[in-house]
Amino acid sequence: MRSLPPPLRHCLGSLSFRSPKIAQPVVWSSRQASPVAMRTRQRFVLGQSSRKLSSTVTPSVDPILDMTFLDERLEDLQPSNIAKQLMEEGYFTTEKFLDPIETTALRMQSIALRQEGRFEQSWSESIGSDGVAQRFDKEGVFACEPDGADYVTAPDILIYMSWLLQTLPPRLNNEMQELLPDGGSVDLSNQAFNAKLAVTQPGGSTYPLHIDNPQGLAVNDIRKLTAIIYLNPNYQAGDGGELRIYLQDNVIRDLPPVGGRLLMFWSDEIPHEVLPTSPNADPQDEEKDRYALTVWIPTDSATQIHSPTSKFSDLKDVVAF
């Protein structure tokens, strides 16, 4: 058994959520309901929630992810190309960012969390023309928000989240400075984030068309980049559950949730939905469960949220909130 690696221990012990309209860091337990600022999900902070993680904790399974290997894969993808595609098309994706063994390990750890009762009914809110939010359950979708104490059961999920947060924001910020006029930056932050580990059951379960951060500063939501890793190593053509994203010039992309796929897009601008998951399968067929781990990375610059000068600002019209 390996104890908590130092980079992860540092990350888990130092995170806080920072809002542009709140002077002091805000910390929410993963077991508490958050206020209007995060209506669509609970807010949590690794290492500062009610489920704090001791630096001497030992996981129940040996973690297999190696941060050095993840760094090398990111370099192989060329962060400059990732930044360029995000700036030009609004999204970036690559298959097999995690190999089948790694993907299977994260899936099995997700299942273990579910068996522990960590998953709950997933829900969201639609915003009507009157600005009033209405909650609705996502039928056949269940989710949890991984936090520090989950390292015991799901060490690789926590290692992956830690690596992503430590590595991705500074690398993309550096590359985007070369692409934006006057040396501007999206100012992605690695000081705080939100995450959700979700399972969509077979039998036709879906996610409705939405934008992750539709209200932005009106509710102190500064999520800027959505990063999803799919944990379905045995995915086959016909299993459904594709993520459909809506882009400029009426372009639509359907991205299958194949195991190891990494997908990023702008949280406050890119409309997307999940198509029916294994519509012809038995809802109790766990082999067809669709697992996805989403990490939302905020920006330190409030002006980057729903910027009227963004080339993607008109895409919000695709969605009737």
PDB file of C-alpha atoms in Angstrom:
ATOM      1  CA  MET A   1       0.000   0.000   0.000  1.00  0.00           C
ATOM      2  CA  ARG A   2       1.208   3.508  -0.779  1.00  0.00           C
ATOM      3  CA  SER A   3       0.428   6.511   1.393  1.00  0.00           C
ATOM      4  CA  LEU A   4      -0.844   9.770  -0.030  1.00  0.00           C
ATOM      5  CA  PRO A   5       1.699  11.178  -2.535  1.00  0.00           C
ATOM      6  CA  PRO A   6       3.079  14.610  -1.551  1.00  0.00           C
ATOM      7  CA  PRO A   7       1.715  16.536  -4.587  1.00  0.00           C
ATOM      8  CA  LEU A   8      -1.774  15.245  -3.866  1.00  0.00           C
ATOM      9  CA  ARG A   9      -1.443  15.883  -0.132  1.00  0.00           C
ATOM     10  CA  HIS A  10      -0.429  19.490  -0.828  1.00  0.00           C
ATOM     11  CA  CYS A  11      -3.334  19.981  -3.213  1.00  0.00           C
ATOM     12  CA  LEU A  12      -5.896  18.463  -0.867  1.00  0.00           C
ATOM     13  CA  GLY A  13      -4.776  20.637   2.001  1.00  0.00           C
ATOM     14  CA  SER A  14      -4.682  23.991   0.266  1.00  0.00           C
ATOM     15  CA  LEU A  15      -7.772  24.403  -1.897  1.00  0.00           C
ATOM     16  CA  SER A  16     -10.461  27.012  -1.414  1.00  0.00           C
ATOM     17  CA  PHE A  17     -13.205  28.359  -3.625  1.00  0.00           C
ATOM     18  CA  ARG A  18     -12.808  32.006  -4.559  1.00  0.00           C
ATOM     19  CA  SER A  19     -15.663  34.058  -5.900  1.00  0.00           C
ATOM     20  CA  PRO A  20     -15.262  37.476  -7.549  1.00  0.00           C
ATOM     21  CA  LYS A  21     -18.026  38.863  -5.352  1.00  0.00           C
ATOM     22  CA  ILE A  22     -16.954  37.327  -2.047  1.00  0.00           C
ATOM     23  CA  ALA A  23     -13.909  38.724  -0.312  1.00  0.00           C
ATOM     24  CA  GLN A  24     -13.105  35.700   1.855  1.00  0.00           C
ATOM     25  CA  PRO A  25     -12.712  32.087   0.730  1.00  0.00           C
ATOM     26  CA  VAL A  26     -15.940  30.121   0.910  1.00  0.00           C
ATOM     27  CA  VAL A  27     -15.814  26.520   2.060  1.00  0.00           C
ATOM     28  CA  TRP A  28     -18.736  24.149   1.650  1.00  0.00           C
ATOM     29  CA  SER A  29     -18.932  20.656   3.022  1.00  0.00           C
ATOM     30  CA  SER A  30     -19.666  18.004   0.433  1.00  0.00           C
ATOM     31  CA  ARG A  31     -22.633  17.061   2.609  1.00  0.00           C
ATOM     32  CA  GLN A  32     -24.151  20.542   2.785  1.00  0.00           C
ATOM     33  CA  ALA A  33     -26.542  22.095   0.308  1.00  0.00           C
ATOM     34  CA  SER A  34     -24.977  25.156  -1.302  1.00  0.00           C
ATOM     35  CA  PRO A  35     -26.735  28.499  -1.791  1.00  0.00           C
ATOM     36  CA  VAL A  36     -27.942  30.034  -5.029  1.00  0.00           C
ATOM     37  CA  ALA A  37     -24.369  30.599  -6.181  1.00  0.00           C
ATOM     38  CA  MET A  38     -24.164  26.930  -7.111  1.00  0.00           C
ATOM     39  CA  ARG A  39     -27.779  25.948  -7.633  1.00  0.00           C
ATOM     40  CA  THR A  40     -27.085  23.076  -9.995  1.00  0.00           C
ATOM     41  CA  ARG A  41     -24.676  21.236  -7.677  1.00  0.00           C
ATOM     42  CA  GLN A  42     -23.134  21.329  -4.249  1.00  0.00           C
ATOM     43  CA  ARG A  43     -19.842  23.122  -3.733  1.00  0.00           C
ATOM     44  CA  PHE A  44     -16.973  21.395  -2.021  1.00  0.00           C
ATOM     45  CA  VAL A  45     -13.321  21.936  -1.247  1.00  0.00           C
ATOM     46  CA  LEU A  46     -10.899  19.049  -1.011  1.00  0.00           C
ATOM     47  CA  GLY A  47      -9.136  18.932   2.300  1.00  0.00           C
ATOM     48  CA  GLN A  48     -11.290  21.648   3.866  1.00  0.00           C
ATOM     49  CA  SER A  49     -14.662  19.939   3.972  1.00  0.00           C
ATOM     50  CA  SER A  50     -16.178  18.022   6.866  1.00  0.00           C
ATOM     51  CA  ARG A  51     -14.550  14.933   5.338  1.00  0.00           C
ATOM     52  CA  LYS A  52     -10.946  16.006   5.818  1.00  0.00           C
ATOM     53  CA  LEU A  53      -8.170  13.697   4.700  1.00  0.00           C
ATOM     54  CA  SER A  54      -5.254  12.883   6.936  1.00  0.00           C
ATOM     55  CA  SER A  55      -1.851  13.021   5.289  1.00  0.00           C
ATOM     56  CA  THR A  56      -1.134   9.533   6.679  1.00  0.00           C
ATOM     57  CA  VAL A  57      -4.233   7.832   5.264  1.00  0.00           C
ATOM     58  CA  THR A  58      -3.665   4.596   3.345  1.00  0.00           C
ATOM     59  CA  PRO A  59      -5.949   3.719   0.432  1.00  0.00           C
ATOM     60  CA  SER A  60      -7.813   0.417   0.405  1.00  0.00           C
ATOM     61  CA  VAL A  61      -6.480  -0.281  -3.113  1.00  0.00           C
ATOM     62  CA  ASP A  62      -3.114   0.537  -4.607  1.00  0.00           C
ATOM     63  CA  PRO A  63      -3.306   3.586  -6.892  1.00  0.00           C
ATOM     64  CA  ILE A  64      -1.887   3.051 -10.370  1.00  0.00           C
ATOM     65  CA  LEU A  65      -1.903   6.538 -11.896  1.00  0.00           C
ATOM     66  CA  ASP A  66       1.489   8.174 -12.227  1.00  0.00           C
ATOM     67  CA  MET A  67       1.493  11.980 -12.448  1.00  0.00           C
ATOM     68  CA  THR A  68       4.735  11.905 -14.452  1.00  0.00           C
ATOM     69  CA  PHE A  69       3.083   9.766 -17.131  1.00  0.00           C
ATOM     70  CA  LEU A  70       0.092  12.110 -17.184  1.00  0.00           C
ATOM     71  CA  ASP A  71       2.471  15.046 -17.661  1.00  0.00           C
ATOM     72  CA  GLU A  72       4.094  13.262 -20.596  1.00  0.00           C
ATOM     73  CA  ARG A  73       0.747  12.576 -22.244  1.00  0.00           C
ATOM     74  CA  LEU A  74      -0.244  16.202 -21.913  1.00  0.00           C
ATOM     75  CA  GLU A  75       3.018  17.240 -23.547  1.00  0.00           C
ATOM     76  CA  ASP A  76       2.402  14.746 -26.365  1.00  0.00           C
ATOM     77  CA  LEU A  77      -0.931  16.459 -27.017  1.00  0.00           C
ATOM     78  CA  GLN A  78       0.902  19.806 -27.175  1.00  0.00           C
ATOM     79  CA  PRO A  79      -0.829  22.308 -24.866  1.00  0.00           C
ATOM     80  CA  SER A  80      -0.448  24.912 -27.602  1.00  0.00           C
ATOM     81  CA  ASN A  81      -2.762  22.826 -29.818  1.00  0.00           C
ATOM     82  CA  ILE A  82      -5.251  22.352 -26.981  1.00  0.00           C
ATOM     83  CA  ALA A  83      -5.345  26.086 -26.349  1.00  0.00           C
ATOM     84  CA  LYS A  84      -5.658  26.867 -30.046  1.00  0.00           C
ATOM     85  CA  GLN A  85      -8.591  24.499 -30.548  1.00  0.00           C
ATOM     86  CA  LEU A  86     -10.363  25.819 -27.453  1.00  0.00           C
ATOM     87  CA  MET A  87      -9.951  29.382 -28.673  1.00  0.00           C
ATOM     88  CA  GLU A  88     -10.943  28.625 -32.275  1.00  0.00           C
ATOM     89  CA  GLU A  89     -13.624  25.935 -31.873  1.00  0.00           C
ATOM     90  CA  GLY A  90     -14.707  26.115 -28.230  1.00  0.00           C
ATOM     91  CA  TYR A  91     -13.742  22.538 -27.386  1.00  0.00           C
ATOM     92  CA  PHE A  92     -10.903  20.024 -27.451  1.00  0.00           C
ATOM     93  CA  THR A  93     -11.013  16.241 -27.251  1.00  0.00           C
ATOM     94  CA  THR A  94      -8.709  13.281 -27.544  1.00  0.00           C
ATOM     95  CA  GLU A  95      -9.336   9.561 -27.144  1.00  0.00           C
ATOM     96  CA  LYS A  96      -7.254   7.244 -24.981  1.00  0.00           C
ATOM     97  CA  PHE A  97      -5.806   9.900 -22.697  1.00  0.00           C
ATOM     98  CA  LEU A  98      -6.066   7.156 -20.093  1.00  0.00           C
ATOM     99  CA  ASP A  99      -5.206   3.630 -21.182  1.00  0.00           C
ATOM    100  CA  PRO A 100      -7.671   0.734 -20.729  1.00  0.00           C
ATOM    101  CA  ILE A 101      -6.077  -0.453 -17.465  1.00  0.00           C
ATOM    102  CA  GLU A 102      -6.219   3.034 -15.958  1.00  0.00           C
ATOM    103  CA  THR A 103      -9.751   3.610 -17.209  1.00  0.00           C
ATOM    104  CA  THR A 104     -10.890   0.302 -15.737  1.00  0.00           C
ATOM    105  CA  ALA A 105      -9.274   1.145 -12.389  1.00  0.00           C
ATOM    106  CA  LEU A 106     -11.088   4.489 -12.174  1.00  0.00           C
ATOM    107  CA  ARG A 107     -14.359   2.841 -13.171  1.00  0.00           C
ATOM    108  CA  MET A 108     -14.007   0.143 -10.515  1.00  0.00           C
ATOM    109  CA  GLN A 109     -13.236   2.785  -7.899  1.00  0.00           C
ATOM    110  CA  SER A 110     -16.310   4.722  -9.035  1.00  0.00           C
ATOM    111  CA  ILE A 111     -18.407   1.589  -8.606  1.00  0.00           C
ATOM    112  CA  ALA A 112     -16.930   1.110  -5.127  1.00  0.00           C
ATOM    113  CA  LEU A 113     -17.992   4.646  -4.162  1.00  0.00           C
ATOM    114  CA  ARG A 114     -21.463   3.895  -5.455  1.00  0.00           C
ATOM    115  CA  GLN A 115     -21.600   0.710  -3.402  1.00  0.00           C
ATOM    116  CA  GLU A 116     -20.690   2.778  -0.343  1.00  0.00           C
ATOM    117  CA  GLY A 117     -23.798   4.893  -0.916  1.00  0.00           C
ATOM    118  CA  ARG A 118     -21.915   7.982  -2.058  1.00  0.00           C
ATOM    119  CA  PHE A 119     -24.097   8.504  -5.157  1.00  0.00           C
ATOM    120  CA  GLU A 120     -27.396  10.364  -5.005  1.00  0.00           C
ATOM    121  CA  GLN A 121     -30.097  11.285  -7.495  1.00  0.00           C
ATOM    122  CA  SER A 122     -28.663  13.848  -9.902  1.00  0.00           C
ATOM    123  CA  TRP A 123     -30.665  16.992 -10.477  1.00  0.00           C
ATOM    124  CA  SER A 124     -30.388  20.364 -12.120  1.00  0.00           C
ATOM    125  CA  GLU A 125     -32.402  23.532 -12.574  1.00  0.00           C
ATOM    126  CA  SER A 126     -33.861  25.221 -15.588  1.00  0.00           C
ATOM    127  CA  ILE A 127     -34.058  28.993 -15.623  1.00  0.00           C
ATOM    128  CA  GLY A 128     -37.295  30.350 -17.064  1.00  0.00           C
ATOM    129  CA  SER A 129     -37.803  33.603 -18.921  1.00  0.00           C
ATOM    130  CA  ASP A 130     -38.866  35.122 -15.595  1.00  0.00           C
ATOM    131  CA  GLY A 131     -35.476  34.255 -14.108  1.00  0.00           C
ATOM    132  CA  VAL A 132     -36.985  31.767 -11.662  1.00  0.00           C
ATOM    133  CA  ALA A 133     -35.114  28.488 -11.230  1.00  0.00           C
ATOM    134  CA  GLN A 134     -37.038  25.241 -11.254  1.00  0.00           C
ATOM    135  CA  ARG A 135     -35.430  22.030 -10.052  1.00  0.00           C
ATOM    136  CA  PHE A 136     -35.834  18.783 -11.937  1.00  0.00           C
ATOM    137  CA  ASP A 137     -34.376  15.316 -11.369  1.00  0.00           C
ATOM    138  CA  LYS A 138     -32.313  13.694 -14.102  1.00  0.00           C
ATOM    139  CA  GLU A 139     -34.039  10.352 -14.434  1.00  0.00           C
ATOM    140  CA  GLY A 140     -31.600   7.463 -14.478  1.00  0.00           C
ATOM    141  CA  VAL A 141     -28.637   9.685 -13.520  1.00  0.00           C
ATOM    142  CA  PHE A 142     -26.831   9.495 -10.173  1.00  0.00           C
ATOM    143  CA  ALA A 143     -23.785  11.412  -8.985  1.00  0.00           C
ATOM    144  CA  CYS A 144     -21.425  12.224  -6.159  1.00  0.00           C
ATOM    145  CA  GLU A 145     -18.848  14.919  -5.528  1.00  0.00           C
ATOM    146  CA  PRO A 146     -15.516  13.251  -4.748  1.00  0.00           C
ATOM    147  CA  ASP A 147     -13.738  14.780  -1.792  1.00  0.00           C
ATOM    148  CA  GLY A 148     -10.634  14.139   0.285  1.00  0.00           C
ATOM    149  CA  ALA A 149     -11.943  11.214   2.315  1.00  0.00           C
ATOM    150  CA  ASP A 150     -12.717   9.313  -0.889  1.00  0.00           C
ATOM    151  CA  TYR A 151      -8.988   8.732  -1.350  1.00  0.00           C
ATOM    152  CA  VAL A 152      -9.341   5.606   0.777  1.00  0.00           C
ATOM    153  CA  THR A 153     -11.740   3.997  -1.722  1.00  0.00           C
ATOM    154  CA  ALA A 154     -10.897   5.829  -4.936  1.00  0.00           C
ATOM    155  CA  PRO A 155      -7.254   6.985  -4.837  1.00  0.00           C
ATOM    156  CA  ASP A 156      -6.811   7.223  -8.610  1.00  0.00           C
ATOM    157  CA  ILE A 157      -9.841   9.475  -8.972  1.00  0.00           C
ATOM    158  CA  LEU A 158      -8.327  11.875  -6.439  1.00  0.00           C
ATOM    159  CA  ILE A 159      -4.866  11.636  -8.010  1.00  0.00           C
ATOM    160  CA  TYR A 160      -6.296  12.421 -11.449  1.00  0.00           C
ATOM    161  CA  MET A 161      -8.280  15.386 -10.129  1.00  0.00           C
ATOM    162  CA  SER A 162      -5.241  16.712  -8.282  1.00  0.00           C
ATOM    163  CA  TRP A 163      -3.005  16.372 -11.342  1.00  0.00           C
ATOM    164  CA  LEU A 164      -5.547  18.062 -13.599  1.00  0.00           C
ATOM    165  CA  LEU A 165      -5.918  21.024 -11.275  1.00  0.00           C
ATOM    166  CA  GLN A 166      -2.214  21.496 -10.663  1.00  0.00           C
ATOM    167  CA  THR A 167      -1.166  21.116 -14.281  1.00  0.00           C
ATOM    168  CA  LEU A 168      -3.828  22.217 -16.747  1.00  0.00           C
ATOM    169  CA  PRO A 169      -4.629  25.837 -15.729  1.00  0.00           C
ATOM    170  CA  PRO A 170      -1.039  27.181 -15.772  1.00  0.00           C
ATOM    171  CA  ARG A 171      -0.180  25.364 -19.004  1.00  0.00           C
ATOM    172  CA  LEU A 172      -3.246  26.625 -20.852  1.00  0.00           C
ATOM    173  CA  ASN A 173      -2.865  30.137 -19.449  1.00  0.00           C
ATOM    174  CA  ASN A 174       0.666  30.326 -20.821  1.00  0.00           C
ATOM    175  CA  GLU A 175      -0.368  29.126 -24.256  1.00  0.00           C
ATOM    176  CA  MET A 176      -3.447  31.352 -24.484  1.00  0.00           C
ATOM    177  CA  GLN A 177      -1.368  34.440 -23.783  1.00  0.00           C
ATOM    178  CA  GLU A 178       0.255  33.783 -27.159  1.00  0.00           C
ATOM    179  CA  LEU A 179      -3.141  33.572 -28.880  1.00  0.00           C
ATOM    180  CA  LEU A 180      -5.064  36.432 -27.290  1.00  0.00           C
ATOM    181  CA  PRO A 181      -4.523  40.059 -28.372  1.00  0.00           C
ATOM    182  CA  ASP A 182      -2.365  42.251 -26.141  1.00  0.00           C
ATOM    183  CA  GLY A 183      -1.131  39.243 -24.201  1.00  0.00           C
ATOM    184  CA  GLY A 184      -4.508  38.633 -22.578  1.00  0.00           C
ATOM    185  CA  SER A 185      -5.371  35.478 -20.673  1.00  0.00           C
ATOM    186  CA  VAL A 186      -8.396  33.422 -19.706  1.00  0.00           C
ATOM    187  CA  ASP A 187      -6.852  33.334 -16.197  1.00  0.00           C
ATOM    188  CA  LEU A 188      -7.827  29.780 -15.330  1.00  0.00           C
ATOM    189  CA  SER A 189      -7.352  29.170 -11.613  1.00  0.00           C
ATOM    190  CA  ASN A 190      -5.757  26.159  -9.935  1.00  0.00           C
ATOM    191  CA  GLN A 191      -6.770  27.284  -6.455  1.00  0.00           C
ATOM    192  CA  ALA A 192     -10.313  25.902  -6.442  1.00  0.00           C
ATOM    193  CA  PHE A 193     -12.660  23.770  -8.462  1.00  0.00           C
ATOM    194  CA  ASN A 194     -15.894  21.795  -8.509  1.00  0.00           C
ATOM    195  CA  ALA A 195     -16.284  18.184  -9.590  1.00  0.00           C
ATOM    196  CA  LYS A 196     -18.925  15.539 -10.207  1.00  0.00           C
ATOM    197  CA  LEU A 197     -18.637  11.799 -10.730  1.00  0.00           C
ATOM    198  CA  ALA A 198     -21.787  10.680 -12.517  1.00  0.00           C
ATOM    199  CA  VAL A 199     -23.307   7.454 -13.768  1.00  0.00           C
ATOM    200  CA  THR A 200     -26.024   7.397 -16.413  1.00  0.00           C
ATOM    201  CA  GLN A 201     -28.008   4.180 -16.480  1.00  0.00           C
ATOM    202  CA  PRO A 202     -28.861   2.310 -19.684  1.00  0.00           C
ATOM    203  CA  GLY A 203     -32.382   2.134 -21.021  1.00  0.00           C
ATOM    204  CA  GLY A 204     -32.341   5.591 -22.602  1.00  0.00           C
ATOM    205  CA  SER A 205     -31.292   7.941 -19.776  1.00  0.00           C
ATOM    206  CA  THR A 206     -30.227  11.397 -20.989  1.00  0.00           C
ATOM    207  CA  TYR A 207     -29.024  14.833 -19.927  1.00  0.00           C
ATOM    208  CA  PRO A 208     -31.110  17.716 -21.305  1.00  0.00           C
ATOM    209  CA  LEU A 209     -29.594  20.430 -23.470  1.00  0.00           C
ATOM    210  CA  HIS A 210     -27.854  22.983 -21.257  1.00  0.00           C
ATOM    211  CA  ILE A 211     -24.844  25.189 -20.601  1.00  0.00           C
ATOM    212  CA  ASP A 212     -22.904  24.337 -17.449  1.00  0.00           C
ATOM    213  CA  ASN A 213     -22.632  27.941 -16.266  1.00  0.00           C
ATOM    214  CA  PRO A 214     -25.593  29.837 -17.735  1.00  0.00           C
ATOM    215  CA  GLN A 215     -25.992  32.531 -15.071  1.00  0.00           C
ATOM    216  CA  GLY A 216     -22.369  33.368 -14.360  1.00  0.00           C
ATOM    217  CA  LEU A 217     -21.695  36.387 -12.201  1.00  0.00           C
ATOM    218  CA  ALA A 218     -25.381  36.850 -11.426  1.00  0.00           C
ATOM    219  CA  VAL A 219     -24.999  33.918  -9.018  1.00  0.00           C
ATOM    220  CA  ASN A 220     -21.239  34.191  -8.364  1.00  0.00           C
ATOM    221  CA  ASP A 221     -20.511  31.236 -10.647  1.00  0.00           C
ATOM    222  CA  ILE A 222     -17.040  31.641 -12.148  1.00  0.00           C
ATOM    223  CA  ARG A 223     -16.617  28.204 -13.723  1.00  0.00           C
ATOM    224  CA  LYS A 224     -14.870  28.684 -17.057  1.00  0.00           C
ATOM    225  CA  LEU A 225     -13.536  25.331 -18.303  1.00  0.00           C
ATOM    226  CA  THR A 226     -15.262  21.951 -18.196  1.00  0.00           C
ATOM    227  CA  ALA A 227     -12.959  18.911 -18.337  1.00  0.00           C
ATOM    228  CA  ILE A 228     -14.502  15.437 -18.611  1.00  0.00           C
ATOM    229  CA  ILE A 229     -12.803  12.046 -18.553  1.00  0.00           C
ATOM    230  CA  TYR A 230     -14.943   9.060 -19.594  1.00  0.00           C
ATOM    231  CA  LEU A 231     -14.633   5.782 -17.693  1.00  0.00           C
ATOM    232  CA  ASN A 232     -16.216   3.255 -20.060  1.00  0.00           C
ATOM    233  CA  PRO A 233     -13.468   0.864 -21.214  1.00  0.00           C
ATOM    234  CA  ASN A 234     -15.908  -1.587 -22.822  1.00  0.00           C
ATOM    235  CA  TYR A 235     -17.900   1.005 -24.750  1.00  0.00           C
ATOM    236  CA  GLN A 236     -19.124  -0.242 -28.129  1.00  0.00           C
ATOM    237  CA  ALA A 237     -20.710   1.416 -31.121  1.00  0.00           C
ATOM    238  CA  GLY A 238     -24.432   1.533 -30.494  1.00  0.00           C
ATOM    239  CA  ASP A 239     -24.124   2.017 -26.729  1.00  0.00           C
ATOM    240  CA  GLY A 240     -25.267   5.612 -27.122  1.00  0.00           C
ATOM    241  CA  GLY A 241     -24.699   8.227 -24.443  1.00  0.00           C
ATOM    242  CA  GLU A 242     -22.834  10.493 -26.873  1.00  0.00           C
ATOM    243  CA  LEU A 243     -22.171  14.038 -25.747  1.00  0.00           C
ATOM    244  CA  ARG A 244     -23.671  16.297 -28.400  1.00  0.00           C
ATOM    245  CA  ILE A 245     -22.137  19.766 -28.512  1.00  0.00           C
ATOM    246  CA  TYR A 246     -23.435  22.727 -30.489  1.00  0.00           C
ATOM    247  CA  LEU A 247     -20.857  24.930 -32.163  1.00  0.00           C
ATOM    248  CA  GLN A 248     -20.665  27.895 -34.495  1.00  0.00           C
ATOM    249  CA  ASP A 249     -22.204  27.856 -37.974  1.00  0.00           C
ATOM    250  CA  ASN A 250     -24.801  25.273 -36.864  1.00  0.00           C
ATOM    251  CA  VAL A 251     -22.121  22.618 -36.476  1.00  0.00           C
ATOM    252  CA  ILE A 252     -23.050  19.700 -34.216  1.00  0.00           C
ATOM    253  CA  ARG A 253     -20.555  17.144 -32.907  1.00  0.00           C
ATOM    254  CA  ASP A 254     -21.532  13.816 -31.329  1.00  0.00           C
ATOM    255  CA  LEU A 255     -18.707  12.465 -29.158  1.00  0.00           C
ATOM    256  CA  PRO A 256     -19.012   8.858 -27.923  1.00  0.00           C
ATOM    257  CA  PRO A 257     -18.069   8.408 -24.224  1.00  0.00           C
ATOM    258  CA  VAL A 258     -15.354   5.879 -24.995  1.00  0.00           C
ATOM    259  CA  GLY A 259     -13.122   4.941 -22.116  1.00  0.00           C
ATOM    260  CA  GLY A 260     -10.164   7.263 -21.652  1.00  0.00           C
ATOM    261  CA  ARG A 261     -11.576  10.107 -23.754  1.00  0.00           C
ATOM    262  CA  LEU A 262     -10.650  13.545 -22.416  1.00  0.00           C
ATOM    263  CA  LEU A 263     -12.963  16.393 -23.411  1.00  0.00           C
ATOM    264  CA  MET A 264     -12.732  20.099 -22.595  1.00  0.00           C
ATOM    265  CA  PHE A 265     -15.034  22.994 -23.474  1.00  0.00           C
ATOM    266  CA  TRP A 266     -16.010  26.430 -22.186  1.00  0.00           C
ATOM    267  CA  SER A 267     -18.380  26.013 -19.239  1.00  0.00           C
ATOM    268  CA  ASP A 268     -20.124  29.347 -19.744  1.00  0.00           C
ATOM    269  CA  GLU A 269     -20.626  29.167 -23.510  1.00  0.00           C
ATOM    270  CA  ILE A 270     -20.869  25.727 -25.113  1.00  0.00           C
ATOM    271  CA  PRO A 271     -24.354  24.118 -25.225  1.00  0.00           C
ATOM    272  CA  HIS A 272     -24.387  20.343 -24.898  1.00  0.00           C
ATOM    273  CA  GLU A 273     -26.568  17.372 -24.052  1.00  0.00           C
ATOM    274  CA  VAL A 274     -26.211  13.642 -23.495  1.00  0.00           C
ATOM    275  CA  LEU A 275     -28.015  11.426 -25.990  1.00  0.00           C
ATOM    276  CA  PRO A 276     -29.928   8.321 -24.828  1.00  0.00           C
ATOM    277  CA  THR A 277     -27.654   5.841 -23.080  1.00  0.00           C
ATOM    278  CA  SER A 278     -27.982   2.253 -24.392  1.00  0.00           C
ATOM    279  CA  PRO A 279     -31.671   2.811 -25.203  1.00  0.00           C
ATOM    280  CA  ASN A 280     -32.310  -0.876 -25.948  1.00  0.00           C
ATOM    281  CA  ALA A 281     -30.539  -2.261 -22.887  1.00  0.00           C
ATOM    282  CA  ASP A 282     -31.951  -3.289 -19.530  1.00  0.00           C
ATOM    283  CA  PRO A 283     -31.703  -0.360 -17.063  1.00  0.00           C
ATOM    284  CA  GLN A 284     -30.216  -2.850 -14.553  1.00  0.00           C
ATOM    285  CA  ASP A 285     -27.389  -3.889 -16.905  1.00  0.00           C
ATOM    286  CA  GLU A 286     -24.445  -2.428 -15.007  1.00  0.00           C
ATOM    287  CA  GLU A 287     -22.040  -3.225 -17.853  1.00  0.00           C
ATOM    288  CA  LYS A 288     -23.799  -0.502 -19.848  1.00  0.00           C
ATOM    289  CA  ASP A 289     -23.630   2.132 -17.120  1.00  0.00           C
ATOM    290  CA  ARG A 290     -22.040   5.317 -18.478  1.00  0.00           C
ATOM    291  CA  TYR A 291     -19.488   6.790 -16.047  1.00  0.00           C
ATOM    292  CA  ALA A 292     -17.975  10.255 -16.439  1.00  0.00           C
ATOM    293  CA  LEU A 293     -15.821  12.384 -14.132  1.00  0.00           C
ATOM    294  CA  THR A 294     -16.234  16.119 -14.665  1.00  0.00           C
ATOM    295  CA  VAL A 295     -13.962  18.808 -13.224  1.00  0.00           C
ATOM    296  CA  TRP A 296     -14.939  22.471 -13.537  1.00  0.00           C
ATOM    297  CA  ILE A 297     -12.070  24.963 -13.429  1.00  0.00           C
ATOM    298  CA  PRO A 298     -12.876  28.591 -12.557  1.00  0.00           C
ATOM    299  CA  THR A 299     -11.294  31.802 -13.790  1.00  0.00           C
ATOM    300  CA  ASP A 300      -9.636  34.470 -11.688  1.00  0.00           C
ATOM    301  CA  SER A 301     -10.945  37.126 -14.078  1.00  0.00           C
ATOM    302  CA  ALA A 302     -14.652  37.924 -13.798  1.00  0.00           C
ATOM    303  CA  THR A 303     -14.584  39.637 -17.199  1.00  0.00           C
ATOM    304  CA  GLN A 304     -13.954  36.243 -18.828  1.00  0.00           C
ATOM    305  CA  ILE A 305     -17.399  34.933 -17.848  1.00  0.00           C
ATOM    306  CA  HIS A 306     -19.972  35.457 -20.623  1.00  0.00           C
ATOM    307  CA  SER A 307     -17.703  37.973 -22.317  1.00  0.00           C
ATOM    308  CA  PRO A 308     -19.649  39.826 -25.031  1.00  0.00           C
ATOM    309  CA  THR A 309     -16.515  39.882 -27.176  1.00  0.00           C
ATOM    310  CA  SER A 310     -16.188  36.085 -27.194  1.00  0.00           C
ATOM    311  CA  LYS A 311     -16.733  34.452 -30.584  1.00  0.00           C
ATOM    312  CA  PHE A 312     -18.968  31.910 -28.824  1.00  0.00           C
ATOM    313  CA  SER A 313     -21.222  34.376 -27.010  1.00  0.00           C
ATOM    314  CA  ASP A 314     -24.164  33.804 -29.369  1.00  0.00           C
ATOM    315  CA  LEU A 315     -24.240  30.047 -28.777  1.00  0.00           C
ATOM    316  CA  LYS A 316     -26.268  30.534 -25.602  1.00  0.00           C
ATOM    317  CA  ASP A 317     -29.241  31.283 -27.839  1.00  0.00           C
ATOM    318  CA  VAL A 318     -29.307  27.575 -28.708  1.00  0.00           C
ATOM    319  CA  VAL A 319     -30.541  26.850 -25.194  1.00  0.00           C
ATOM    320  CA  ALA A 320     -33.817  28.122 -23.764  1.00  0.00           C
ATOM    321  CA  PHE A 321     -32.963  28.377 -20.090  1.00  0.00           C
TER     322      PHE A 321
END
